[in-house]
Short mmCIF file of C-alpha atoms in Angstrom, two decimals:
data_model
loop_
_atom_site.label_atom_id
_atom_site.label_comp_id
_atom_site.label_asym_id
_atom_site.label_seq_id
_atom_site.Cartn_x
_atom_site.Cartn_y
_atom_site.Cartn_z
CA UNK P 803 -83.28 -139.12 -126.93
CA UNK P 804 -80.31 -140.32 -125.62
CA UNK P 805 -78.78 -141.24 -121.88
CA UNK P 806 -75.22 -140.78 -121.57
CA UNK P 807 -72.92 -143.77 -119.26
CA UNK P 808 -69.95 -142.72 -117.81
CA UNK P 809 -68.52 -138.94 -118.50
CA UNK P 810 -71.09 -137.03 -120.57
CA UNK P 811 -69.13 -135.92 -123.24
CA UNK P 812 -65.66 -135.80 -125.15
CA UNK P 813 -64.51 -132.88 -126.44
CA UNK P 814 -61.83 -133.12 -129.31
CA UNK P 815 -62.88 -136.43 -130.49
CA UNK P 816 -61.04 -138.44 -133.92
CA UNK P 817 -63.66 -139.17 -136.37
CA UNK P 818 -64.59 -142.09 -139.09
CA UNK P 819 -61.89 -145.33 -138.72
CA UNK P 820 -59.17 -143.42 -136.14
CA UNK P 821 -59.72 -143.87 -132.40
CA UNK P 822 -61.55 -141.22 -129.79
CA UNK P 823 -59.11 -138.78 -128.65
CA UNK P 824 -60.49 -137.05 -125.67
CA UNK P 825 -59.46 -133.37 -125.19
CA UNK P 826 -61.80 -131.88 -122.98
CA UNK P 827 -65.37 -132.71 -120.94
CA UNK P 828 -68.17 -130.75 -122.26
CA UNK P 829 -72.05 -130.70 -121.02
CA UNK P 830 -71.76 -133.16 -117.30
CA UNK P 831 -73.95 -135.26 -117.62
CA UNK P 832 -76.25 -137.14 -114.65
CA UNK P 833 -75.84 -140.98 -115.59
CA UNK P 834 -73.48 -143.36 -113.90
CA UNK P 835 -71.45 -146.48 -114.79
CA UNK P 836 -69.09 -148.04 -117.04
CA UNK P 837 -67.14 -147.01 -120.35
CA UNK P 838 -67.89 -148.21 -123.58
CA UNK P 839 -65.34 -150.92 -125.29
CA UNK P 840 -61.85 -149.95 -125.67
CA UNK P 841 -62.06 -147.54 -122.81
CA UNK P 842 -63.89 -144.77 -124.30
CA UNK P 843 -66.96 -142.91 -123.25
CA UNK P 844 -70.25 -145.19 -123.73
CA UNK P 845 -73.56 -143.69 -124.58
CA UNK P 846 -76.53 -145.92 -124.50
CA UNK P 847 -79.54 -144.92 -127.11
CA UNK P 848 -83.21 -144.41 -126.14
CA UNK P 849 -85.24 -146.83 -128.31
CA UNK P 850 -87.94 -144.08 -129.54
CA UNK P 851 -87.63 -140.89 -130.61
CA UNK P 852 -90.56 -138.74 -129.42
CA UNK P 853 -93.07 -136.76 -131.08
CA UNK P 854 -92.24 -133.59 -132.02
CA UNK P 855 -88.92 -134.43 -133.26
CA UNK P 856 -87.52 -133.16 -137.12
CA UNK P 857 -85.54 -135.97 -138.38
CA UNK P 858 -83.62 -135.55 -141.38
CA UNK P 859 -81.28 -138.43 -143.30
CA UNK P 860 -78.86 -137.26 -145.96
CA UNK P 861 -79.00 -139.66 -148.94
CA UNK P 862 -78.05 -143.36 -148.06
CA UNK P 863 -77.90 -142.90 -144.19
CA UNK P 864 -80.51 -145.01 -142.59
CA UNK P 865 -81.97 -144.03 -139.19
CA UNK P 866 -82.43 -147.38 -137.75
CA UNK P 867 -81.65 -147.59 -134.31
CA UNK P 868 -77.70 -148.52 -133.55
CA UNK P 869 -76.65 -152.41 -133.39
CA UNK P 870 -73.95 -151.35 -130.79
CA UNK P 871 -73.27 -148.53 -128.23
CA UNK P 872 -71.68 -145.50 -130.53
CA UNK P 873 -68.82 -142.96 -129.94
CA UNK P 874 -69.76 -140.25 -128.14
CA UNK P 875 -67.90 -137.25 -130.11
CA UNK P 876 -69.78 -134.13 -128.41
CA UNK P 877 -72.63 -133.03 -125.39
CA UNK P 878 -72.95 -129.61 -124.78
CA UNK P 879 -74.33 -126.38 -124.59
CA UNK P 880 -73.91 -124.73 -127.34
CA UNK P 881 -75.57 -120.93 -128.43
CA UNK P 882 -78.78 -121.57 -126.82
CA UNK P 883 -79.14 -125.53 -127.94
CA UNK P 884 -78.36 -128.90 -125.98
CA UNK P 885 -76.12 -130.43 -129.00
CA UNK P 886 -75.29 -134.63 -128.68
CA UNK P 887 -72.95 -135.55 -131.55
CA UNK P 888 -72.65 -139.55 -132.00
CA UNK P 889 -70.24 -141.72 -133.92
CA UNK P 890 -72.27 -145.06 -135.66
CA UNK P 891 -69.98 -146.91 -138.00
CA UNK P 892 -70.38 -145.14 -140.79
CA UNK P 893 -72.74 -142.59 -140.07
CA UNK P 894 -72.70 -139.41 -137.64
CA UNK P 895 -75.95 -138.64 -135.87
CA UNK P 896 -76.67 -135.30 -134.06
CA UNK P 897 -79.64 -134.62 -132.09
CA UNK P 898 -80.16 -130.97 -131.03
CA UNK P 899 -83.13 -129.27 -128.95
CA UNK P 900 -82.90 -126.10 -127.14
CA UNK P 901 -81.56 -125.85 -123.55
CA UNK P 902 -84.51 -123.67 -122.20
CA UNK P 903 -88.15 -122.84 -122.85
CA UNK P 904 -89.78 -124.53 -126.23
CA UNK P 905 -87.79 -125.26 -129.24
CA UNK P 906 -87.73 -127.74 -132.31
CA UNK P 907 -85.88 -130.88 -131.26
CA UNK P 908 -83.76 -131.87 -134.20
CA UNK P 909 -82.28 -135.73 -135.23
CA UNK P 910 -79.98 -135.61 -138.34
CA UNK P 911 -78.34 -138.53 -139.60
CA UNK P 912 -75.16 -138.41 -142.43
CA UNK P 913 -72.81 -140.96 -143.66
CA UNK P 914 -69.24 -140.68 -143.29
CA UNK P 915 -68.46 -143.99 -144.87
CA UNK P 916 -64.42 -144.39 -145.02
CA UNK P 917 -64.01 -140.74 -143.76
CA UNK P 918 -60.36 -139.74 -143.81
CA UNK P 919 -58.31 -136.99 -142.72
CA UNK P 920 -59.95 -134.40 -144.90
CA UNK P 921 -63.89 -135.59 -144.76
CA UNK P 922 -63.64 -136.53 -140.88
CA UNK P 923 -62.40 -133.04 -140.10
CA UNK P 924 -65.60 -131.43 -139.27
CA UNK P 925 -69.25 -132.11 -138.30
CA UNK P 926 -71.43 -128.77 -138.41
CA UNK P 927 -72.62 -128.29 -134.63
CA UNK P 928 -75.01 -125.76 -134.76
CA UNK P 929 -76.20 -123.05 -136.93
CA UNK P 930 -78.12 -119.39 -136.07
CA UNK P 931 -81.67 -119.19 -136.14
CA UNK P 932 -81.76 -117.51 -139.83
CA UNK P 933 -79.01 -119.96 -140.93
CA UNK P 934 -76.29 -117.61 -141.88
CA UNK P 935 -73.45 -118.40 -139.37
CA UNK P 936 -72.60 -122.07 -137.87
CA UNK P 937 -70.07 -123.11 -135.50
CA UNK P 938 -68.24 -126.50 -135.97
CA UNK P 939 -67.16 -129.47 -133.89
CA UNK P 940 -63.09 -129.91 -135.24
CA UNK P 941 -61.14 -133.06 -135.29
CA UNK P 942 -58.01 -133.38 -132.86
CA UNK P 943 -55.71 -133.54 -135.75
CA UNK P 944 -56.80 -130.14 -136.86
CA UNK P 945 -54.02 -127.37 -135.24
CA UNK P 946 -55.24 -124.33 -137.56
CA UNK P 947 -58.28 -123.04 -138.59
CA UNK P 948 -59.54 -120.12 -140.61
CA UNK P 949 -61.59 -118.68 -142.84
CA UNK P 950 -61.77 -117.50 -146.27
CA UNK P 951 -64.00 -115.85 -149.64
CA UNK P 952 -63.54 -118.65 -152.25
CA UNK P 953 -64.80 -115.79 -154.86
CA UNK P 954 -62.11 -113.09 -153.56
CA UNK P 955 -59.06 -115.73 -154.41
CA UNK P 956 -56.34 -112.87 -153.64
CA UNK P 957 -57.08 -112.65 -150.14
CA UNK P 958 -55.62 -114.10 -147.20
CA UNK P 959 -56.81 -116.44 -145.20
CA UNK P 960 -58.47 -115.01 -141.53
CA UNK P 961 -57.85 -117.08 -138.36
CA UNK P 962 -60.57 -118.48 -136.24
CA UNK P 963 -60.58 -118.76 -132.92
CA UNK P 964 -60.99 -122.51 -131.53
CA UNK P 965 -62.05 -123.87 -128.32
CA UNK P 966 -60.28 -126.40 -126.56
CA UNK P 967 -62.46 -128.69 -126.99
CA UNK P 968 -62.59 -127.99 -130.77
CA UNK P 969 -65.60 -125.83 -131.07
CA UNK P 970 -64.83 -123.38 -133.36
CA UNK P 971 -66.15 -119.29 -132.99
CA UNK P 972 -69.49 -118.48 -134.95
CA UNK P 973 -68.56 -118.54 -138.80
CA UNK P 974 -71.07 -117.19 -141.59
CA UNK P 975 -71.79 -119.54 -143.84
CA UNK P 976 -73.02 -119.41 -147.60
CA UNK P 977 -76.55 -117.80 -148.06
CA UNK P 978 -79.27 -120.43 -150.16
CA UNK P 979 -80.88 -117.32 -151.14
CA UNK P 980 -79.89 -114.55 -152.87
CA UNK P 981 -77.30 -113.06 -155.13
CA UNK P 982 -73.94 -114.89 -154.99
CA UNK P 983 -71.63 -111.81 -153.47
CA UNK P 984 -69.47 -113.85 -151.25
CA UNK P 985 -68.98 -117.96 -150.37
CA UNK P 986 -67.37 -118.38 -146.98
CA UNK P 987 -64.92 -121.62 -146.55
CA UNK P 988 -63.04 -123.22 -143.99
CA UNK P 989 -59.28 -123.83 -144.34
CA UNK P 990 -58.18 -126.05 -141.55
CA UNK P 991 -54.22 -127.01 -141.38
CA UNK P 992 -53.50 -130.81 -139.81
CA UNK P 993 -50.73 -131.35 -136.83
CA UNK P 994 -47.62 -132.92 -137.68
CA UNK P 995 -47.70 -134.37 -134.41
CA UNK P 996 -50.78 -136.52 -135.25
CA UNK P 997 -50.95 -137.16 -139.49
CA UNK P 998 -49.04 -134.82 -142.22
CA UNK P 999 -49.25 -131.23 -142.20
CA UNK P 1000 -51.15 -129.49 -144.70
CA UNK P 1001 -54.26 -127.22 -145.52
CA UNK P 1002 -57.25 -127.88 -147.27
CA UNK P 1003 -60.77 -126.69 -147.85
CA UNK P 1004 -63.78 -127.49 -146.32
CA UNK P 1005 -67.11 -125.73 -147.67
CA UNK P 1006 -70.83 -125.73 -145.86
CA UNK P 1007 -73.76 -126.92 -147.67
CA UNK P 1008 -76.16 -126.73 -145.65
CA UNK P 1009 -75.59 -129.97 -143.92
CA UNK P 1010 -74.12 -132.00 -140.71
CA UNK P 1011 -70.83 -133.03 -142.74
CA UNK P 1012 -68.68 -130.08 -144.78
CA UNK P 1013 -67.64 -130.75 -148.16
CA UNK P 1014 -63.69 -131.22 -149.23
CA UNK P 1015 -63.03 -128.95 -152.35
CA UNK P 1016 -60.03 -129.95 -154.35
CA UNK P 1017 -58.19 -129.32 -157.53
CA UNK P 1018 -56.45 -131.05 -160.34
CA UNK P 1019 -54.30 -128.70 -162.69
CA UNK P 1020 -53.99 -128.78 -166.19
CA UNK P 1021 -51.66 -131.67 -167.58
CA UNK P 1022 -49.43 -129.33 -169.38
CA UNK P 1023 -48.52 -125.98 -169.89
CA UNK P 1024 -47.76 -123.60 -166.63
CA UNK P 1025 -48.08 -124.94 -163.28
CA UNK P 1026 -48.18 -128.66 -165.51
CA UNK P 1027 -47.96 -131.75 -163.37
CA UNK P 1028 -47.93 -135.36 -163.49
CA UNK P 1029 -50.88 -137.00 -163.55
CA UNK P 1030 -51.97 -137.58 -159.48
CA UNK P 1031 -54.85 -137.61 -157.02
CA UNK P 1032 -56.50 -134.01 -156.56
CA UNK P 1033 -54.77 -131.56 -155.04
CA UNK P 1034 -55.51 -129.34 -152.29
CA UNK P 1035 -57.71 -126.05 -153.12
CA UNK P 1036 -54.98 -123.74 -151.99
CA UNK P 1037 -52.95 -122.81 -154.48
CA UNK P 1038 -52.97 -119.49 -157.10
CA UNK P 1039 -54.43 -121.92 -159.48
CA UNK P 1040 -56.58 -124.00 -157.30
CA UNK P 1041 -57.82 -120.33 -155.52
CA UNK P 1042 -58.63 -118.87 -159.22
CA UNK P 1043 -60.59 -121.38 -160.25
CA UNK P 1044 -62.56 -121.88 -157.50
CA UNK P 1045 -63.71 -118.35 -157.23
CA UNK P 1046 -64.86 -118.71 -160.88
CA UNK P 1047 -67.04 -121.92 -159.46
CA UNK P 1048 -67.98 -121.43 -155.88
CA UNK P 1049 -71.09 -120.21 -157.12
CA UNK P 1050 -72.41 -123.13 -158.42
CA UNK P 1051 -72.04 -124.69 -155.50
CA UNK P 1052 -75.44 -124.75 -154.63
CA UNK P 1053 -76.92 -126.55 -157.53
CA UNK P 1054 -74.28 -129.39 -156.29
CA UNK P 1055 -76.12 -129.66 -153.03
CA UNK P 1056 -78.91 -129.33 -155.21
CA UNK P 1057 -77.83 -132.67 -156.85
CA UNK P 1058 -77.01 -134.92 -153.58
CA UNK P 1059 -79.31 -133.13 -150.88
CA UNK P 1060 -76.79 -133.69 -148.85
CA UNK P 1061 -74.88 -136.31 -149.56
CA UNK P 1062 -72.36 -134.67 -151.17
CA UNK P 1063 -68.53 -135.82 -149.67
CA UNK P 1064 -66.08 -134.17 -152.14
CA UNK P 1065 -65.84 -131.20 -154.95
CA UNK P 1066 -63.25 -131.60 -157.41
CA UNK P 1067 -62.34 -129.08 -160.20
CA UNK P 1068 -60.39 -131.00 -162.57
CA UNK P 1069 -58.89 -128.43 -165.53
CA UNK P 1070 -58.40 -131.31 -168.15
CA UNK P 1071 -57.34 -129.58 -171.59
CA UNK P 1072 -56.28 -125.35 -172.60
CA UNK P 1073 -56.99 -125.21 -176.37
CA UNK P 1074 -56.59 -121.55 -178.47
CA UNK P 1075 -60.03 -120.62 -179.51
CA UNK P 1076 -60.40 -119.51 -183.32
CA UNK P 1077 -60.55 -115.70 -185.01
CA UNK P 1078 -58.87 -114.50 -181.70
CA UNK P 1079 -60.68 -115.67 -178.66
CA UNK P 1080 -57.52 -116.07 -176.82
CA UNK P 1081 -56.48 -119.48 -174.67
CA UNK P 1082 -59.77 -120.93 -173.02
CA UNK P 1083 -59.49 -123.98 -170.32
CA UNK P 1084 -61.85 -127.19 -170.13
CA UNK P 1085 -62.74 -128.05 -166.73
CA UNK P 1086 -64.55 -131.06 -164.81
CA UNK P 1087 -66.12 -130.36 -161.52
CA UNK P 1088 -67.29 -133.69 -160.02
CA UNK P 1089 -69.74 -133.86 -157.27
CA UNK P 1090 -68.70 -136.81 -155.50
CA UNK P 1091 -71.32 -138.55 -152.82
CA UNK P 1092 -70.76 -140.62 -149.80
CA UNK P 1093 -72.23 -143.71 -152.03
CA UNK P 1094 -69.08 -143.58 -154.67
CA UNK P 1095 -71.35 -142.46 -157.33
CA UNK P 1096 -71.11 -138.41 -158.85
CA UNK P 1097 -72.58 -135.70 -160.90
CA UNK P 1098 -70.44 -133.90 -163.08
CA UNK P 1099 -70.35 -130.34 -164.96
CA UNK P 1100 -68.15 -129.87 -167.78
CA UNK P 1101 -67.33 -126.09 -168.88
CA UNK P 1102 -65.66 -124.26 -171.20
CA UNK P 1103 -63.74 -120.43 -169.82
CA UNK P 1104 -62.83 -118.78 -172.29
CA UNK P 1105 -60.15 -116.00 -171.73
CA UNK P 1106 -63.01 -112.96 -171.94
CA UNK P 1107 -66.30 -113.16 -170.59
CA UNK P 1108 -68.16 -116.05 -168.33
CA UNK P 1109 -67.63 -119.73 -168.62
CA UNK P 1110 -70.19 -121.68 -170.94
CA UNK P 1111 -71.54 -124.88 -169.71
CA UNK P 1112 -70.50 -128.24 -172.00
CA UNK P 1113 -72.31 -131.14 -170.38
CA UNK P 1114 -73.99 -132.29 -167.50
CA UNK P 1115 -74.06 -136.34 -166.72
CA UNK P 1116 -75.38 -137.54 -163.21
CA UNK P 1117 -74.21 -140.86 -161.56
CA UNK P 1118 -71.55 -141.42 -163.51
CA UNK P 1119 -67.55 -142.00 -163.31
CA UNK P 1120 -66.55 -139.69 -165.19
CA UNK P 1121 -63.74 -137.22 -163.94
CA UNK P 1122 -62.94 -139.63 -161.32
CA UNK P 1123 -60.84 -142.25 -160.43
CA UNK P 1124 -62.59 -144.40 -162.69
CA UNK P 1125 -62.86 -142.48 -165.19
CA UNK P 1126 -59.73 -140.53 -166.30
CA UNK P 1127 -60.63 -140.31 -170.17
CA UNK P 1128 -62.79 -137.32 -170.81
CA UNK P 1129 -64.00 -136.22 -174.10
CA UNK P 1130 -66.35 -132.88 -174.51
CA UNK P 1131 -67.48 -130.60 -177.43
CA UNK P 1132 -69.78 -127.47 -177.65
CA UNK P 1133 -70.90 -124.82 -180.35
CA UNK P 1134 -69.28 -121.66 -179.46
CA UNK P 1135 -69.22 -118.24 -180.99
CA UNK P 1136 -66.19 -116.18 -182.05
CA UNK P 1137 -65.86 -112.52 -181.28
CA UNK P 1138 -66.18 -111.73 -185.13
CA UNK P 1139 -69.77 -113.71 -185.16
CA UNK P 1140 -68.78 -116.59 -186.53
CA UNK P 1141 -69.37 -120.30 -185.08
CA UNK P 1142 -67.22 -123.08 -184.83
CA UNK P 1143 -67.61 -126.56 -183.01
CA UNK P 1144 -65.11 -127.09 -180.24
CA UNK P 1145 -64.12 -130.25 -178.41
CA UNK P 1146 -61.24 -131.46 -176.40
CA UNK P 1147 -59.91 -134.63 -174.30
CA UNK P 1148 -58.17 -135.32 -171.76
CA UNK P 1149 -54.60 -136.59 -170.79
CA UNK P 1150 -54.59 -139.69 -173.09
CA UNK P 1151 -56.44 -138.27 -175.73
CA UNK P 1152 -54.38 -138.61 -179.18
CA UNK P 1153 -56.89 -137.28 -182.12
CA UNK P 1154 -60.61 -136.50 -182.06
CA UNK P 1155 -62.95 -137.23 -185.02
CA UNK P 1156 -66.49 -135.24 -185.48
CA UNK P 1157 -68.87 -136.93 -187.57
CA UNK P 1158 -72.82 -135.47 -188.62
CA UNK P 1159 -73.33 -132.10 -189.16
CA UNK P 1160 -70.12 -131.47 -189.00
CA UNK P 1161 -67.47 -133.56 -190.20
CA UNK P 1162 -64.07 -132.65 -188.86
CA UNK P 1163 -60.55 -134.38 -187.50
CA UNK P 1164 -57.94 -133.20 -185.60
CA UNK P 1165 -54.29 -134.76 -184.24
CA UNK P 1166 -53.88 -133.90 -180.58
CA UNK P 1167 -56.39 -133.22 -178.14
CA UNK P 1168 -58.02 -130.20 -179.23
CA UNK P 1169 -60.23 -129.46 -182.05
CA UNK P 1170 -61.99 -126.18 -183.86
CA UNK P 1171 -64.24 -126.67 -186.82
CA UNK P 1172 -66.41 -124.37 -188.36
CA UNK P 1173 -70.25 -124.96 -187.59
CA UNK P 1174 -73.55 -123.29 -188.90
CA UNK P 1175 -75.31 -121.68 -185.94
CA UNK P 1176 -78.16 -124.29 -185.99
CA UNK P 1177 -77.44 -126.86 -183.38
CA UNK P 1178 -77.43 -130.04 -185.38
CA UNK P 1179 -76.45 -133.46 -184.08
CA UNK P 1180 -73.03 -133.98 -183.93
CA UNK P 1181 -71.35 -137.19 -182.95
CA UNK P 1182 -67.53 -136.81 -181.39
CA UNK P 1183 -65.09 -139.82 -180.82
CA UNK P 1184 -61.58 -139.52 -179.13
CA UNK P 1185 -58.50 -141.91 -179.71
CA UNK P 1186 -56.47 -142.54 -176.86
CA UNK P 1187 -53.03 -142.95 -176.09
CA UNK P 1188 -53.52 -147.06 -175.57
CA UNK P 1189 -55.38 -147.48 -178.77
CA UNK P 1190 -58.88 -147.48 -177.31
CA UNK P 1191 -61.31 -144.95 -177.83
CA UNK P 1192 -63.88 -142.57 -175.89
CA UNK P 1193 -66.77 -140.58 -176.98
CA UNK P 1194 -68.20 -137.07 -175.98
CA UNK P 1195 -69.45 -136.81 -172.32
CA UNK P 1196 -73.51 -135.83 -173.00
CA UNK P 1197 -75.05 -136.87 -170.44
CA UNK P 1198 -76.47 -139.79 -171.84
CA UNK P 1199 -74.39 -142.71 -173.23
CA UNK P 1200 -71.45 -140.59 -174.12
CA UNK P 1201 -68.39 -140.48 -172.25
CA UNK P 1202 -67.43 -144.07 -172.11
CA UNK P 1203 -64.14 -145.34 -173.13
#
């Protein structure tokens, strides 16, 4: 598949737009000659793949062959398979087969278009036969790493041991299978010496690039902030609501096959639920892919008992940097029996308005009407701050301001 030039392999190398930082040698290699550009190790590409080989694309990520020599990130040995890890603008390639005896030979190809700090910090190396532990190839800018249960959000964080040449130890990952008694993460903390210390979260879906989780607290109330990009999922808040969500997860990778660059959980309104029902909290988790586009799931957790799902939309803005105005309703049942229709908006959000078969209006961004327990059409509009106004995310034309 591939002949390397020059040393055979970098160890700790920098991914997406920041240069190749070499740490270590890994796997020596037998070709001879020159660098590629800039200095840096040069790896020339075979033209044809052979028979025999699995190739697998996440969404978006062609497999043409590359117009220029790539980065060479990794070549090694690693638990049994001969592991090349390649850098192509913006996509990653890995090609895998095993170092003795017969073996699949595998090609996998995943965009990393504008990766950053956070979604360049990882690239899955290899994983165990049955798929339940991986290890990971870790960015030079990454001085910590550990482990953690995204459903057990009271306990601490385990170290993992790391390589010098940024391999990390074997790590179990997140069965596809199965009930849902545990969801392994990785939290990683940056250098100062290279870009701003911090932590964040990096989850395993089954592919070559792991997933950033974040988390955007409520706009008011405790633990209230100003309205900002996502924040890390480290936190009390950010670690509670992420065990209540983790295992949903796989429907997500359900949704991009792969593609998948970012999970946010964005808690957008806290309303009181009627006859009782205590202080529930609207969330958004957005799926968002490499391409820009994302999938969102709106839910309702009420303060006893398990979230209810509000509305599903796919390849939209919503819940994103484009689209900060979120409006979303549901029927929902009171512990004395009764039903009522609940909706509730985001930041901006000034009054919402039901109309249909139910005909309601409330000041602020939370409303509770009484509704029969047939589920009639029911049409919801939200007035914002600016004078606009948004209707109900549905999954079909709703949620556009």
């Amino acid at each position: 598949m591939i002949s390397t030039t020059g040393p055979a392999a970098v160890g700790r190398a920098a991914l997406g737009s920041a240069a190749l930082i070499p740490a270590a040698v890994g796997r020596a290699g037998s070709g001879a000659g020159s660098l590629g550009s800039g200095g840096r190790p040069g790896v020339a590409p075979v033209a044809a793949v052979g028979g025999g080989v699995v190739v697998r694309a996440a969404p978006g990520a062609d497999t043409d062959p590359p117009r220029r020599a790539p980065q060479l990130l990794y070549a090694g040995d690693s638990d049994g398979r001969a592991v090349v890890l390649l850098l192509d603008g913006d996509r990653v390639v890995r090609y895998a087969e095993a170092v003795t005896g017969r073996g699949a030979r595998e090609l996998d190809f995943a965009r990393t278009d504008e990766a950053g700090v956070t979604t360049a910090a990882a690239l899955t190396l290899v994983r165990s036969p049955d798929g339940g532990r991986a290890r990971y190839l870790l960015a030079p800018w990454i001085a910590v790493a550990g482990t953690r249960d995204l459903l057990r959000a009271g306990e601490d964080t385990k170290p993992l041991a790391l390589a010098a040449d940024g391999v990390t130890a074997p790590v179990e990952v997140p069965r596809s299978a199965g009930a849902c008694a545990a969801w392994p993460a990785l939290e990683v903390t940056s250098s100062a010496r290279i870009v701003e210390k911090h932590s964040f979260v990096l989850a395993d879906l089954g592919t070559l690039t792991p997933v950033h989780l974040t988390y955007t607290p409520l706009p008011d109330g405790p633990g209230a902030a100003a309205a900002r990009q996502p924040r890390e999922a480290t936190g009390v808040a950010a670690r509670a609501a992420w065990a209540a969500t983790a295992c949903r997860l796989p429907e997500m990778r359900g949704m991009r096959d792969g593609g998948v660059r970012a999970v946010n959980i964005w808690e957008f309104a806290s309303s009181e639920l009627p006859d009782g029902g205590g202080r529930a909290v609207w969330s958004c988790t957005r799926t968002s892919s490499w391409a820009g586009p994302g999938d969102v799931l709106v839910r309702l957790s009420p303060a006893a008992g398990p979230p209810q799902d509000v509305a599903r939309a796919p390849d939209t803005a919503a819940c994103g940097r484009f689209g900060q105005h979120l409006l979303a309703g549901t029927r929902w049942r009171s512990p004395a029996g009764r039903w009522y229709l609940l909706a509730a908006g985001s930041r901006e959000v000034t009054g919402i308005t039901a109309s249909g078969a139910v005909r309601a209006e409330a000041r602020g961004r939370t409303l509770a009407a009484p509704a029969g327990p047939e589920a009639a059409a029911v049409e919801l509009t939200g007035r914002l701050a600016s004078g606009g106004r948004v209707t109900a995310l549905d999954g079909g034309g709703g949620g556009r301001d």
